[in-house]
Structure formats: structure tokens, C-alpha cells
Short mmCIF file of C-alpha atoms and ligand atoms in Angstrom, two decimals:
data_model
loop_
_atom_site.label_atom_id
_atom_site.label_comp_id
_atom_site.label_asym_id
_atom_site.label_seq_id
_atom_site.Cartn_x
_atom_site.Cartn_y
_atom_site.Cartn_z
CA MET D 251 157.60 51.73 54.76
CA ILE D 252 158.13 55.30 53.64
CA ASP D 253 155.69 54.67 50.80
CA ASP D 254 153.16 53.30 53.30
CA ILE D 255 153.40 56.47 55.34
CA GLN D 256 152.92 58.72 52.29
CA ARG D 257 149.93 56.63 51.24
CA ILE D 258 148.35 56.87 54.69
CA ARG D 259 148.92 60.62 54.71
CA ASP D 260 147.36 61.11 51.26
CA GLU D 261 144.42 58.96 52.20
CA ALA D 262 143.84 61.00 55.36
CA ARG D 263 144.06 64.27 53.41
CA ASN D 264 141.48 62.97 50.96
CA LYS D 265 139.03 61.84 53.57
CA LEU D 266 139.50 65.06 55.48
CA SER D 267 138.55 67.20 52.49
CA SER D 268 135.07 65.70 52.30
CA VAL D 269 134.27 65.88 56.05
CA ASP D 270 131.77 68.54 57.06
CA ASP D 271 130.67 67.79 60.61
CA LEU D 272 132.47 67.56 63.90
CA THR D 273 131.40 64.01 64.79
CA GLU D 274 132.81 62.64 61.59
CA LEU D 275 135.96 64.69 62.06
CA ASP D 276 136.45 63.24 65.53
CA ARG D 277 135.99 59.71 64.23
CA LEU D 278 138.65 60.27 61.57
CA ARG D 279 140.99 61.83 64.04
CA VAL D 280 140.81 58.78 66.26
CA GLN D 281 141.35 56.53 63.26
CA TYR D 282 144.60 58.28 62.25
CA LEU D 283 145.96 60.11 65.27
CA GLY D 284 144.34 58.33 68.20
CA LYS D 285 146.26 56.05 70.59
CA LYS D 286 145.56 53.06 68.38
CA GLY D 287 145.49 55.13 65.19
CA VAL D 288 147.42 54.34 62.03
CA VAL D 289 150.09 57.00 62.53
CA THR D 290 150.66 56.12 66.16
CA THR D 291 151.00 52.47 65.26
CA ALA D 292 153.60 53.34 62.61
CA LEU D 293 155.57 55.30 65.20
CA LYS D 294 155.56 52.29 67.48
CA GLN D 295 156.93 50.04 64.77
CA LEU D 296 160.06 52.21 64.54
CA LYS D 297 161.61 50.39 67.46
CA ASP D 298 162.06 47.23 65.35
CA LEU D 299 164.25 49.09 62.82
CA THR D 300 167.99 49.72 62.72
CA PRO D 301 169.12 53.06 64.11
CA GLU D 302 169.77 54.49 60.61
CA GLN D 303 166.35 53.44 59.33
CA ARG D 304 164.73 54.67 62.47
CA LYS D 305 166.26 58.08 61.95
CA GLU D 306 165.17 58.36 58.33
CA ILE D 307 161.71 56.85 58.60
CA GLY D 308 161.07 58.43 61.98
CA ALA D 309 161.50 61.87 60.45
CA VAL D 310 158.94 61.06 57.75
CA VAL D 311 156.39 59.69 60.24
CA ASN D 312 156.80 62.68 62.52
CA GLU D 313 156.39 65.09 59.67
CA ALA D 314 153.24 63.29 58.49
CA ARG D 315 151.81 63.36 61.99
CA ASP D 316 152.50 67.09 62.42
CA GLU D 317 150.99 67.85 59.07
CA LEU D 318 147.86 65.81 59.77
CA GLU D 319 147.46 67.35 63.19
CA SER D 320 147.41 70.86 61.82
CA ARG D 321 145.07 69.87 59.01
CA PHE D 322 142.66 68.36 61.49
CA GLU D 323 142.77 71.50 63.59
CA MET D 324 142.17 73.75 60.59
CA LYS D 325 139.28 71.59 59.51
CA ARG D 326 137.78 71.78 62.96
CA LEU D 327 137.87 75.58 62.91
CA ASP D 328 136.40 75.58 59.41
CA ILE D 329 133.47 73.42 60.43
CA LYS D 330 132.78 75.51 63.52
CA ARG D 331 132.80 78.71 61.51
CA SER D 332 130.43 77.42 58.88
CA ASP D 333 128.11 75.98 61.56
CA LEU D 334 127.95 79.40 63.15
CA GLU D 335 127.26 81.08 59.82
CA LYS D 336 124.43 78.65 59.15
CA GLU D 337 122.99 79.40 62.56
CA LEU D 338 123.19 83.15 62.02
CA SER D 339 121.63 83.07 58.59
CA ARG D 340 118.58 81.09 59.61
CA THR D 341 115.51 82.88 58.30
CA GLU D 342 113.62 82.62 61.56
CA PRO D 343 115.03 85.28 63.91
CA LEU D 344 115.49 84.65 67.63
CA ASP D 345 113.16 86.71 69.81
CA VAL D 346 115.30 87.71 72.77
CA THR D 347 112.33 89.36 74.49
CA LEU D 348 110.44 86.10 75.00
CA PRO D 349 109.94 85.27 78.70
CA GLY D 350 112.44 82.77 80.10
CA GLN D 351 111.60 79.25 81.06
CA TYR D 352 111.68 79.94 84.78
CA ALA D 353 109.93 82.79 86.57
CA VAL D 354 112.30 84.99 88.60
CA PRO D 355 110.99 84.91 92.17
CA ALA D 356 109.90 88.30 93.44
CA GLY D 357 111.04 89.41 96.88
CA SER D 358 108.75 90.77 99.56
CA GLN D 359 109.07 93.04 102.54
CA HIS D 360 110.52 91.45 105.66
CA PRO D 361 107.98 91.21 108.54
CA VAL D 362 110.22 93.39 110.74
CA HIS D 363 110.16 96.18 108.18
CA ARG D 364 106.44 95.80 107.64
CA VAL D 365 105.88 96.42 111.32
CA ILE D 366 108.26 99.40 111.32
CA ASP D 367 106.45 100.96 108.37
CA GLU D 368 103.10 100.38 109.96
CA MET D 369 104.06 101.79 113.38
CA VAL D 370 105.81 104.81 111.92
CA GLY D 371 102.74 105.44 109.74
CA ILE D 372 100.43 105.27 112.77
CA LEU D 373 102.58 107.65 114.82
CA ARG D 374 103.11 110.13 112.00
CA LYS D 375 99.35 110.58 111.78
CA VAL D 376 99.38 112.11 115.25
CA GLY D 377 102.37 114.37 114.75
CA PHE D 378 105.50 112.28 115.37
CA SER D 379 108.35 112.70 112.92
CA ILE D 380 111.25 110.33 112.29
CA ALA D 381 114.59 110.79 114.04
CA THR D 382 117.67 108.66 113.53
CA GLY D 383 120.96 107.97 115.25
CA PRO D 384 124.02 105.74 114.89
CA GLU D 385 124.16 102.07 115.86
CA ILE D 386 127.74 102.50 117.05
CA GLU D 387 127.34 104.71 120.09
CA THR D 388 129.23 105.90 123.12
CA GLU D 389 128.66 105.24 126.79
CA TYR D 390 127.64 108.85 127.11
CA TYR D 391 124.61 108.68 124.79
CA ASN D 392 123.68 105.09 125.56
CA PHE D 393 123.90 105.41 129.36
CA GLU D 394 125.24 108.53 131.00
CA ALA D 395 122.95 111.13 129.41
CA LEU D 396 120.09 108.70 130.08
CA ASN D 397 120.66 108.85 133.82
CA THR D 398 122.14 105.36 133.88
CA PRO D 399 124.96 105.45 136.43
CA ASP D 400 128.25 103.62 136.13
CA SER D 401 127.13 100.95 138.55
CA HIS D 402 123.98 100.05 136.60
CA PRO D 403 123.85 96.37 135.62
CA ALA D 404 122.85 97.24 132.02
CA ARG D 405 126.37 98.57 131.55
CA ASP D 406 127.76 95.17 132.32
CA VAL D 407 129.93 93.83 129.53
CA GLN D 408 127.77 90.72 129.63
CA ASP D 409 124.77 92.64 128.30
CA THR D 410 126.37 95.31 126.18
CA PHE D 411 128.67 94.75 123.24
CA TYR D 412 131.63 97.05 123.65
CA VAL D 413 133.74 97.95 120.64
CA GLN D 414 136.25 99.47 123.02
CA SER D 415 135.13 101.50 126.00
CA PRO D 416 133.62 104.10 125.69
CA VAL D 417 132.50 102.97 122.23
CA LEU D 418 129.75 100.37 122.11
CA LEU D 419 126.88 99.01 120.02
CA ARG D 420 123.76 100.76 121.23
CA SER D 421 121.72 98.51 123.51
CA HIS D 422 118.49 100.47 122.90
CA THR D 423 117.17 103.27 120.69
CA SER D 424 116.99 105.75 123.59
CA PRO D 425 120.29 107.49 122.71
CA VAL D 426 118.40 108.95 119.73
CA GLN D 427 116.27 110.88 122.28
CA VAL D 428 119.37 112.53 123.66
CA ARG D 429 120.86 113.32 120.27
CA THR D 430 117.59 114.85 119.09
CA MET D 431 117.03 116.95 122.20
CA LYS D 432 120.57 118.26 121.99
CA ALA D 433 120.00 119.22 118.35
CA ILE D 434 116.61 120.94 118.54
CA ASP D 435 114.61 123.05 120.95
CA PRO D 436 111.31 121.87 122.40
CA PRO D 437 108.63 120.97 121.52
CA VAL D 438 109.99 117.63 120.39
CA GLN D 439 107.81 114.83 119.05
CA ILE D 440 109.80 112.05 117.44
CA VAL D 441 109.74 108.38 116.64
CA SER D 442 112.96 106.46 116.09
CA PHE D 443 113.53 102.86 115.19
CA GLY D 444 116.37 100.57 114.26
CA ARG D 445 118.77 97.87 115.29
CA VAL D 446 119.94 97.43 118.84
CA TYR D 447 122.40 94.92 120.29
CA ARG D 448 122.58 92.83 123.44
CA ALA D 449 124.57 89.75 124.35
CA ASP D 450 121.65 87.34 124.51
CA TYR D 451 120.61 84.29 122.52
CA ASP D 452 117.68 81.91 122.93
CA HIS D 453 114.22 81.45 121.39
CA THR D 454 113.07 84.86 122.59
CA HIS D 455 116.39 86.77 122.38
CA THR D 456 118.79 87.48 119.53
CA PRO D 457 122.01 89.52 119.81
CA MET D 458 120.57 92.00 117.32
CA PHE D 459 116.96 93.05 117.33
CA HIS D 460 114.88 96.13 116.50
CA GLN D 461 113.28 98.71 118.73
CA MET D 462 110.85 101.51 118.16
CA GLU D 463 110.81 104.49 120.42
CA GLY D 464 108.68 107.58 120.83
CA LEU D 465 109.47 110.81 122.64
CA LEU D 466 107.34 113.88 123.26
CA VAL D 467 108.62 116.88 125.20
CA ASP D 468 106.70 120.10 125.70
CA GLU D 469 105.50 122.44 128.40
CA ASP D 470 102.38 120.65 129.52
CA VAL D 471 102.73 116.93 129.09
CA SER D 472 101.18 114.42 131.44
CA LEU D 473 100.92 110.71 132.01
CA ALA D 474 97.43 110.95 130.49
CA ASP D 475 98.99 111.98 127.16
CA LEU D 476 101.29 108.99 127.29
CA LYS D 477 98.36 106.67 128.00
CA GLY D 478 96.39 108.19 125.16
CA VAL D 479 99.19 107.61 122.66
CA MET D 480 99.76 104.04 123.84
CA HIS D 481 96.04 103.24 123.57
CA TYR D 482 95.93 104.71 120.09
CA LEU D 483 99.06 102.91 118.90
CA ILE D 484 97.96 99.50 120.14
CA ARG D 485 94.41 99.91 118.87
CA GLU D 486 95.72 100.77 115.40
CA LEU D 487 98.16 97.84 115.48
CA PHE D 488 96.02 95.09 117.00
CA GLY D 489 92.45 96.36 117.03
CA LYS D 490 90.46 97.28 120.09
CA ARG D 491 91.82 95.55 123.18
CA ALA D 492 92.48 96.34 126.81
CA ILE D 493 95.90 97.55 127.91
CA ARG D 494 97.27 98.14 131.37
CA PHE D 495 100.21 100.03 132.84
CA ARG D 496 102.26 98.13 135.39
CA PRO D 497 104.67 100.13 137.58
CA SER D 498 108.27 99.44 136.61
CA PHE D 499 111.71 101.00 136.57
CA PHE D 500 113.91 102.59 133.94
CA PRO D 501 116.72 104.95 134.92
CA PHE D 502 115.64 107.46 132.27
CA THR D 503 111.95 107.72 133.17
CA GLU D 504 110.14 108.54 136.40
CA PRO D 505 107.53 107.27 136.95
CA SER D 506 108.06 104.26 134.72
CA ALA D 507 105.65 101.59 133.56
CA GLU D 508 105.50 98.46 131.55
CA VAL D 509 102.62 98.26 129.08
CA ASP D 510 100.67 95.02 128.89
CA MET D 511 98.09 94.14 126.28
CA GLN D 512 95.20 91.72 126.60
CA TRP D 513 96.02 88.52 124.74
CA ASN D 514 94.20 85.15 124.83
CA ASP D 515 92.60 85.61 128.29
CA GLY D 516 95.87 86.88 129.72
CA TRP D 517 98.25 89.83 129.60
CA LEU D 518 101.29 90.20 127.45
CA GLU D 519 104.07 92.71 127.97
CA ILE D 520 104.51 94.85 124.91
CA GLY D 521 106.83 97.71 125.85
CA GLY D 522 108.19 100.13 128.40
CA CYS D 523 107.38 103.78 128.98
CA GLY D 524 107.38 106.63 131.45
CA MET D 525 107.76 110.34 132.03
CA VAL D 526 111.20 111.58 130.99
CA HIS D 527 113.46 111.86 134.04
CA PRO D 528 114.45 115.48 134.86
CA ASN D 529 118.13 114.44 134.78
CA VAL D 530 117.71 113.36 131.16
CA LEU D 531 116.12 116.70 130.20
CA GLU D 532 118.91 118.50 131.97
CA ALA D 533 121.65 116.46 130.27
CA ALA D 534 120.05 117.38 126.95
CA GLY D 535 120.15 121.07 127.87
CA TYR D 536 116.41 121.48 128.54
CA ASN D 537 115.12 123.27 131.63
CA PRO D 538 113.37 120.55 133.68
CA ASP D 539 111.33 123.15 135.56
CA ARG D 540 109.73 124.27 132.34
CA TYR D 541 109.63 121.17 130.18
CA MET D 542 108.39 117.67 130.68
CA GLY D 543 107.77 114.74 128.45
CA PHE D 544 107.04 111.09 127.98
CA ALA D 545 108.87 108.30 126.19
CA PHE D 546 108.01 104.77 125.22
CA GLY D 547 109.90 101.93 123.63
CA MET D 548 109.03 98.53 122.27
CA GLY D 549 110.59 95.57 120.53
CA ILE D 550 109.61 95.32 116.88
CA GLU D 551 110.15 91.56 116.61
CA ARG D 552 107.81 91.00 119.53
CA ILE D 553 105.08 92.84 117.70
CA ALA D 554 105.81 91.09 114.40
CA MET D 555 105.59 87.71 116.17
CA LEU D 556 102.21 88.58 117.70
CA LYS D 557 100.80 90.07 114.52
CA TYR D 558 101.91 87.27 112.24
CA GLY D 559 101.79 84.32 114.63
CA ILE D 560 105.53 83.58 114.49
CA ASP D 561 106.65 81.53 117.48
CA ASP D 562 110.43 81.45 117.28
CA LEU D 563 112.06 84.88 117.22
CA ARG D 564 115.13 83.44 115.53
CA SER D 565 113.14 82.50 112.44
CA LEU D 566 112.94 86.22 111.67
CA PHE D 567 116.69 86.27 111.07
CA GLU D 568 117.40 82.90 109.51
CA ASN D 569 116.17 84.14 106.13
CA ASP D 570 114.60 80.82 105.30
CA TYR D 571 112.96 81.36 101.96
CA ARG D 572 109.91 79.23 102.86
CA MET D 573 109.26 81.48 105.85
CA LEU D 574 109.83 84.83 104.10
CA GLU D 575 107.72 83.77 101.13
CA GLN D 576 104.64 83.93 103.30
CA PHE D 577 104.83 87.70 103.49
N1 LIG T 667 114.97 101.82 126.34
C1 LIG T 667 114.12 100.91 127.08
C2 LIG T 667 114.61 99.48 126.86
O1 LIG T 667 115.39 99.25 125.97
C3 LIG T 667 112.69 101.03 126.65
C4 LIG T 667 112.11 102.34 127.03
C5 LIG T 667 112.12 103.39 126.16
C6 LIG T 667 111.54 102.53 128.29
C7 LIG T 667 111.58 104.62 126.49
C8 LIG T 667 110.99 103.75 128.64
C9 LIG T 667 111.01 104.77 127.77
O2 LIG T 667 114.22 98.58 127.55
#
């Protein structure tokens, strides 16, 4: 039996020396070292021997198996190395600058940001400059300085997201008015835009949405100026169409109005506006006997939906590729 083992081992060594591809190597490996391989079968036969024989022959079989295993492994590494060398020495070089098989999809601007860019562009042409403020605000800037008393329903926890009173997520862009007026002297002519937050969710409300807001404060500002700017803005955005001002209420403007635009034989509300309330000017440190101003605000998503014919507000935030691809 010992002779058999030596013979098997020599035979395997011989065959191994002439192998030069991995498939053939695998086949040989199965033949000798696999579950039903020659060596494994020899190991199984040991159980029929006497303990002394088993000890002696077992050692030889084990040694043969170990030797063959390491030869197979060395051969495998050899073949891999020479395959790689062949690959590298091919005369035809690989052009790594060739375009890939699949085109990388290009992104596009989100409709909300398109509208922001467009509106800011329109307002800058007539002298507004951009002002910014934080999304995490305080009750003071979001309400108090905007003449919104403690008892006002907008302060209700149900509408406003509180981080922890008095810190909240701004529910409109109007706190930027206050911050700007506190920082600079009149005249002020700014546009601000950004995210605002309210606890609301259905097909026309999302807990986060975008607003755009304009503010102009100077010595001689009238409702006629406000109307002029609103006419101009809407004409630039939607083309020539009728607009109307409907009396309304905001704590921070007096008088206040809602702006409607003509749309398919009817009227559509498009934003709020009014003359800045004297209390707001005063809170900002402006003399209300000398200065006056107007402010207006509108929802960006509303305008994006009208401009691009989107009918569910939520689709603006679902980031469905098929929807965004259209822009
Ligand atoms: N801040 C108001 C809102 O969120 C909109 C507005 C802005 C109204 C400026 C008047 C003047 O509803």
C-alpha cells in the first residue's frame, strides 16, 4: 500500500508539471484531492488496517496529501501570474479614455430652484438685493418682532414646529425682514427666499416648503408702489394677465391684501402682501413716523406647480427620477 501511495504521488507530480491552465488544474485537483479523489479514498481505506499499520501508512498518506496540496496551490499561483503577464504584454494597449458602455445621467435643476432663480432675477432687475436668515429661529424673530402676539393662532404648537420654546423652525421667511432692518439703515430693498416649516400634510401642504419674500422700506412708499411691483413680478413670471388685491389680514402688515391672478376663467391666490405695520418698523428700530414700506410673500411650490403644470405638491419632494427628468 505504501508503494501505491508513492506511485499516486509521483503520478500527480508528473501531471501537475505539464498543466498550464486553471480549468485543467481544477480537474486534476478533484481527481486527486477531491472528496472522491484518489488520496481521500486511500485515507478512507485506513480503517480496515490494524492499528500499527494504520499508524505507519496513515503518516505516509497524510504526508503525500500535504505535499500535493501545497504543490497544487503553488501551481495555481504560477498560472495566475503567467496569465497576468500575458495580459499585460499584449501588443494592443487598452485605451482607458474610451467612453463607457453606459451614459452617466446628467442632473438638472429642481423646479423649485428654477423658480427661485427666476423670481430673484426678476426682482434684482428693479433694485432688490438678496437677504438671508436662519431656518432655526426664535419666537422673537418669527412672531414677536412681527407684531404677532402671544395669543395668535399661528403660534400654536399645531402649526409651528418648536425645537424647544423659544427656539423653533421658522414658519415663514418674514423673520429675515426683521433681521435685515435691525442690521442696516433705510432705505431697504430686499428679497429673501428659502425653506419654511409648518405642521401640515396633504396634496397641497408639505411640512417643509419654500417661500419668497420682498421688502421695501423708505421715506415715501405707497400701496401704489406695492401694486406696481406685484404687477411687474407676475407679468414677468406668467405673461400679461389680470391680478387683483383682496383685503386680508396679517399681523405684520396694515393694510393687508391677498394677491389673486387670473387663471382659466377664474382667480387663483398667489401670495400675501401689505404695508409694513408701524409696530414692525418700531421693533426693528426704525422711526415709523418717518419710514414706511411694503412687503409681500409667496409660496414657491405654488408658482412652480402653476408654471410647470404639476398637480400634486408632494411630487416636488418625492425625488422621483421620472418626474425630475422632465426639467
Ligand atoms: N409671511 C406671510 C405668510 O407666511 C406672507 C406675507 C409676507 C404676507 C409679507 C405679507 C407680507 O403667510
